[in-house]
Every structure is written in structure tokens, then in C-alpha cells.
mmCIF file of C-alpha atoms in Angstrom:
data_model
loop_
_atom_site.group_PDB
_atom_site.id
_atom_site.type_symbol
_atom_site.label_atom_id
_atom_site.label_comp_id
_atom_site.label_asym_id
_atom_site.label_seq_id
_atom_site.Cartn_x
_atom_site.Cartn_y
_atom_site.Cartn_z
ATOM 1 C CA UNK A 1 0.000 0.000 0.000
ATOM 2 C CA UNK A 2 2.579 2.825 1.172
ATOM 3 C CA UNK A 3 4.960 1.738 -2.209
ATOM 4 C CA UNK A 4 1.477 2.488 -4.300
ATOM 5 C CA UNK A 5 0.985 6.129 -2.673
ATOM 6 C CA UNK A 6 5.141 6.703 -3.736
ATOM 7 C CA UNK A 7 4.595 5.934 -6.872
ATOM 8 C CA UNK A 8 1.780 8.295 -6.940
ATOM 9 C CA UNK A 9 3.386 10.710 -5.582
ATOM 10 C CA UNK A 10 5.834 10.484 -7.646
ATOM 11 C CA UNK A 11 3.800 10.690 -10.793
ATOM 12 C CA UNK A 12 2.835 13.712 -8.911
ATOM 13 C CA UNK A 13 5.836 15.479 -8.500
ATOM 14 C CA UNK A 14 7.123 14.849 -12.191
ATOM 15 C CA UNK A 15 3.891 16.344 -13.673
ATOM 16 C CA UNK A 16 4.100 19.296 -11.441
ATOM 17 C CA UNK A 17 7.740 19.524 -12.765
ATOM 18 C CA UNK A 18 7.471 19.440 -16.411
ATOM 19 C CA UNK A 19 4.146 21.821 -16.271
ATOM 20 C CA UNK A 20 5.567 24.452 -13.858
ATOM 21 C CA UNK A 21 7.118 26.132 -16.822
ATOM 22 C CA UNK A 22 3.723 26.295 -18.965
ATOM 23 C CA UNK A 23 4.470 29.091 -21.328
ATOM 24 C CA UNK A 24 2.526 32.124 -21.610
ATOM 25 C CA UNK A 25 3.705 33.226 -24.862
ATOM 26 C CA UNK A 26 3.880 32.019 -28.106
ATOM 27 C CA UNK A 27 5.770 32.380 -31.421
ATOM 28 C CA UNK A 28 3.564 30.745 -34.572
ATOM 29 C CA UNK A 29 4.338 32.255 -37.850
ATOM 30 C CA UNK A 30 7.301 33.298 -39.491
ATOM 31 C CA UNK A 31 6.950 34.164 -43.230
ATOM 32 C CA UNK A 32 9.263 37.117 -44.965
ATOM 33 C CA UNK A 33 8.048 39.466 -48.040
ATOM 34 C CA UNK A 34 9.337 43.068 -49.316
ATOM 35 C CA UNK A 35 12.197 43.206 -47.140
ATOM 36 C CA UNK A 36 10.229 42.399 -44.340
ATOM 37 C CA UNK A 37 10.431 39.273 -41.350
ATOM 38 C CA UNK A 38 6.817 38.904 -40.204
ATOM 39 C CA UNK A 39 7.189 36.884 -36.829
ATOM 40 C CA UNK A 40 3.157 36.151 -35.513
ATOM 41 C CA UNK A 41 3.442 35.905 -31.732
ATOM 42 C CA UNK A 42 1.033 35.264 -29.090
ATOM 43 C CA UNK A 43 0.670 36.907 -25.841
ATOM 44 C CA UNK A 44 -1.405 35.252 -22.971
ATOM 45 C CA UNK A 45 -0.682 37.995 -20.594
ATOM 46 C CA UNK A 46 -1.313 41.773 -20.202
ATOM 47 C CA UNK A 47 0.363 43.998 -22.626
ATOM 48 C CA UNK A 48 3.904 44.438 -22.012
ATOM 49 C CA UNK A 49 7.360 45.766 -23.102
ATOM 50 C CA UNK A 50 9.740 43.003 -24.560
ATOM 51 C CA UNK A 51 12.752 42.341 -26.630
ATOM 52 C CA UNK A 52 12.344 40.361 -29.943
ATOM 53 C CA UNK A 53 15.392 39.237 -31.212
ATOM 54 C CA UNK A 54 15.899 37.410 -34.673
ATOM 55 C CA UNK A 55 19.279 35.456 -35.570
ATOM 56 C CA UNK A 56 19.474 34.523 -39.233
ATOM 57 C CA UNK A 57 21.403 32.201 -40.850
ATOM 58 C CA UNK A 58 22.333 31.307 -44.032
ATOM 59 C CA UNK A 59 22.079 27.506 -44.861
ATOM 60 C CA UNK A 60 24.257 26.513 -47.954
ATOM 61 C CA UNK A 61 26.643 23.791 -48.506
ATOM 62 C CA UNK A 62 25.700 21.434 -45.030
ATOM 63 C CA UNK A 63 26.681 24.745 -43.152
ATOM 64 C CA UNK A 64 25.061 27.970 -41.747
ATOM 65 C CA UNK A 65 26.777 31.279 -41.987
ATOM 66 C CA UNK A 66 25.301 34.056 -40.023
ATOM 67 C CA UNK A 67 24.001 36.965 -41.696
ATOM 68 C CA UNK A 68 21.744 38.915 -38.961
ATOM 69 C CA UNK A 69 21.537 39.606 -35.210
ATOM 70 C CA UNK A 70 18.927 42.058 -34.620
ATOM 71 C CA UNK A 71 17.150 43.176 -30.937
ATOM 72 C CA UNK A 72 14.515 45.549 -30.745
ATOM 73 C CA UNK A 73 12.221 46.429 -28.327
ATOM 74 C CA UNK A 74 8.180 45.992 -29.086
ATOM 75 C CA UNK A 75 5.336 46.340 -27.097
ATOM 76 C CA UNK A 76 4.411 42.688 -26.593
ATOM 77 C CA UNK A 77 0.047 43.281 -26.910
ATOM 78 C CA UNK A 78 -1.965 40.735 -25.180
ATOM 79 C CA UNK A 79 -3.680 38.567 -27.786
ATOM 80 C CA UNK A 80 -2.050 37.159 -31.249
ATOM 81 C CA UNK A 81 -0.357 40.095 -33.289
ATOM 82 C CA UNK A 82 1.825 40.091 -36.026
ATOM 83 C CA UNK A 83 5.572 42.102 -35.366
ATOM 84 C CA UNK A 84 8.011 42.842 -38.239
ATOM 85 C CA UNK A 85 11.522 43.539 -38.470
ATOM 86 C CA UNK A 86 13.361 44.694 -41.637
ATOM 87 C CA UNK A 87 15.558 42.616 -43.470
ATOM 88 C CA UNK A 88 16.806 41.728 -46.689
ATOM 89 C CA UNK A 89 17.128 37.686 -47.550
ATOM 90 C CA UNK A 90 18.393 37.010 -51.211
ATOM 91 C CA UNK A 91 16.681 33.859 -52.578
ATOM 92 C CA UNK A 92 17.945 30.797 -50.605
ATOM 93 C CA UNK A 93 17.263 28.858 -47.229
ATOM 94 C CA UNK A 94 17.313 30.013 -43.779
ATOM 95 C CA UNK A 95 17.189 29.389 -40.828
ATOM 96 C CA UNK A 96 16.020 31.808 -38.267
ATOM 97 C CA UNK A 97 16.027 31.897 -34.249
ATOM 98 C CA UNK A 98 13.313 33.786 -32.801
ATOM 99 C CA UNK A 99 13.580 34.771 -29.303
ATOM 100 C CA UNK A 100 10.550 36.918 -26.917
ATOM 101 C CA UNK A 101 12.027 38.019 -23.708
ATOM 102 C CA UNK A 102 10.340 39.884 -21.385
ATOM 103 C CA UNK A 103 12.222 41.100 -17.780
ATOM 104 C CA UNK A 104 15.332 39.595 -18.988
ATOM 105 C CA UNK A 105 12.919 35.842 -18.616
ATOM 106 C CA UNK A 106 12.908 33.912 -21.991
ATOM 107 C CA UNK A 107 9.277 33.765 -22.549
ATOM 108 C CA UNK A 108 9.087 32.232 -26.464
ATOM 109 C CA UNK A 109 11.381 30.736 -28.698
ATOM 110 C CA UNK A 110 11.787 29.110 -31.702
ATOM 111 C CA UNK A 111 14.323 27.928 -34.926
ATOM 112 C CA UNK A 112 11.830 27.876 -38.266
ATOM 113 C CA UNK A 113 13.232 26.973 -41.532
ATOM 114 C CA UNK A 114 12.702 29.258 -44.484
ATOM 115 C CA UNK A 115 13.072 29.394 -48.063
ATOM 116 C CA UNK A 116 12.777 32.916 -50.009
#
């Protein structure tokens, strides 16, 4: 009986682990046009000031050569909204990082493939 109530507790425990860190934030779609990174981004929270911060790389030849580190701040609105950021991709593949940070705490990230 007490080894069935461990193991429960257990069970417990590790769900309480892996969901304490439920994200409130959200990065969906990244798609670029005109010069222009469109990053659609999700905010479960109140409206708040954040840094969005795209790495690009180029991916050609089995390697990736950086071509852009860019930070900016954005007012992170609650709801799903679509932020830009200027940049100019020649036609190839990519692969961009995507970070949301808000208070210095990593609230979204992703890697997305792209091909312009």
C-alpha cells in the first residue's frame, strides 16, 4: 500500500515539474516578403514591453553562416499580433532563431526553416 501512494506521488511530482514552466507566450508564424520578417506571436498575458530578437542564418553547402543579429524592443500586446523587423534575404534557405524576452525571462522561442 505505502509503495502504491510513492509511486503516486511520484507521478505527482514529475507532472508538477514538467508543467511548472507552462508558457505564456507564443511564437507561430514566421513568413518574410518586401524586405520584411513577419514573426506572428502570441501573448497570454497583459500587454507588455519586450525584446524580440531574430538570428538569421544562411544555410548553404551542409553549413550555416550568419548573416543577422537584430534586438529591438516591441510592445508585446496581449492577444495574437503580427511584429516585423526589416531585413533583406536574397533567394535561398534560412534558418532563423526567434527569441521573446520579457524582464530579462525567456518567454518564447523558436528555430523555423525558411526558403525565399
Amino acid at each position: 500500500m505505502a509503495s502504491r501512494r510513492y509511486i503516486f506521488l511520484g507521478i505527482f511530482l514529475c507532472i508538477c515539474g514538467i508543467t511548472a514552466g507552462c508558457v505564456t507566450a507564443s511564437i507561430a508564424e514566421i513568413s518574410y516578403g518586401n524586405g520584411t520578417l513577419f514573426i506572428t506571436a502570441t501573448n497570454q498575458d497583459t500587454t507588455t514591453q519586450a525584446v524580440l530578437q531574430a538570428t538569421v542564418f544562411r544555410v548553404q553547402n551542409f553549413t550555416q553562416v550568419e548573416i543577422l543579429k537584430k534586438a529591438e524592443f516591441i510592445q508585446f500586446e496581449s492577444g495574437t499580433h503580427e511584429y516585423q523587423m526589416p531585413v533583406i534575404l536574397n533567394k535561398g534557405t534560412y534558418k532563423i532563431y526567434i527569441y521573446m524576452t520579457v524582464n530579462e525571462d525567456s518567454k518564447a522561442r523558436v528555430v523555423r526553416d525558411l526558403v525565399v
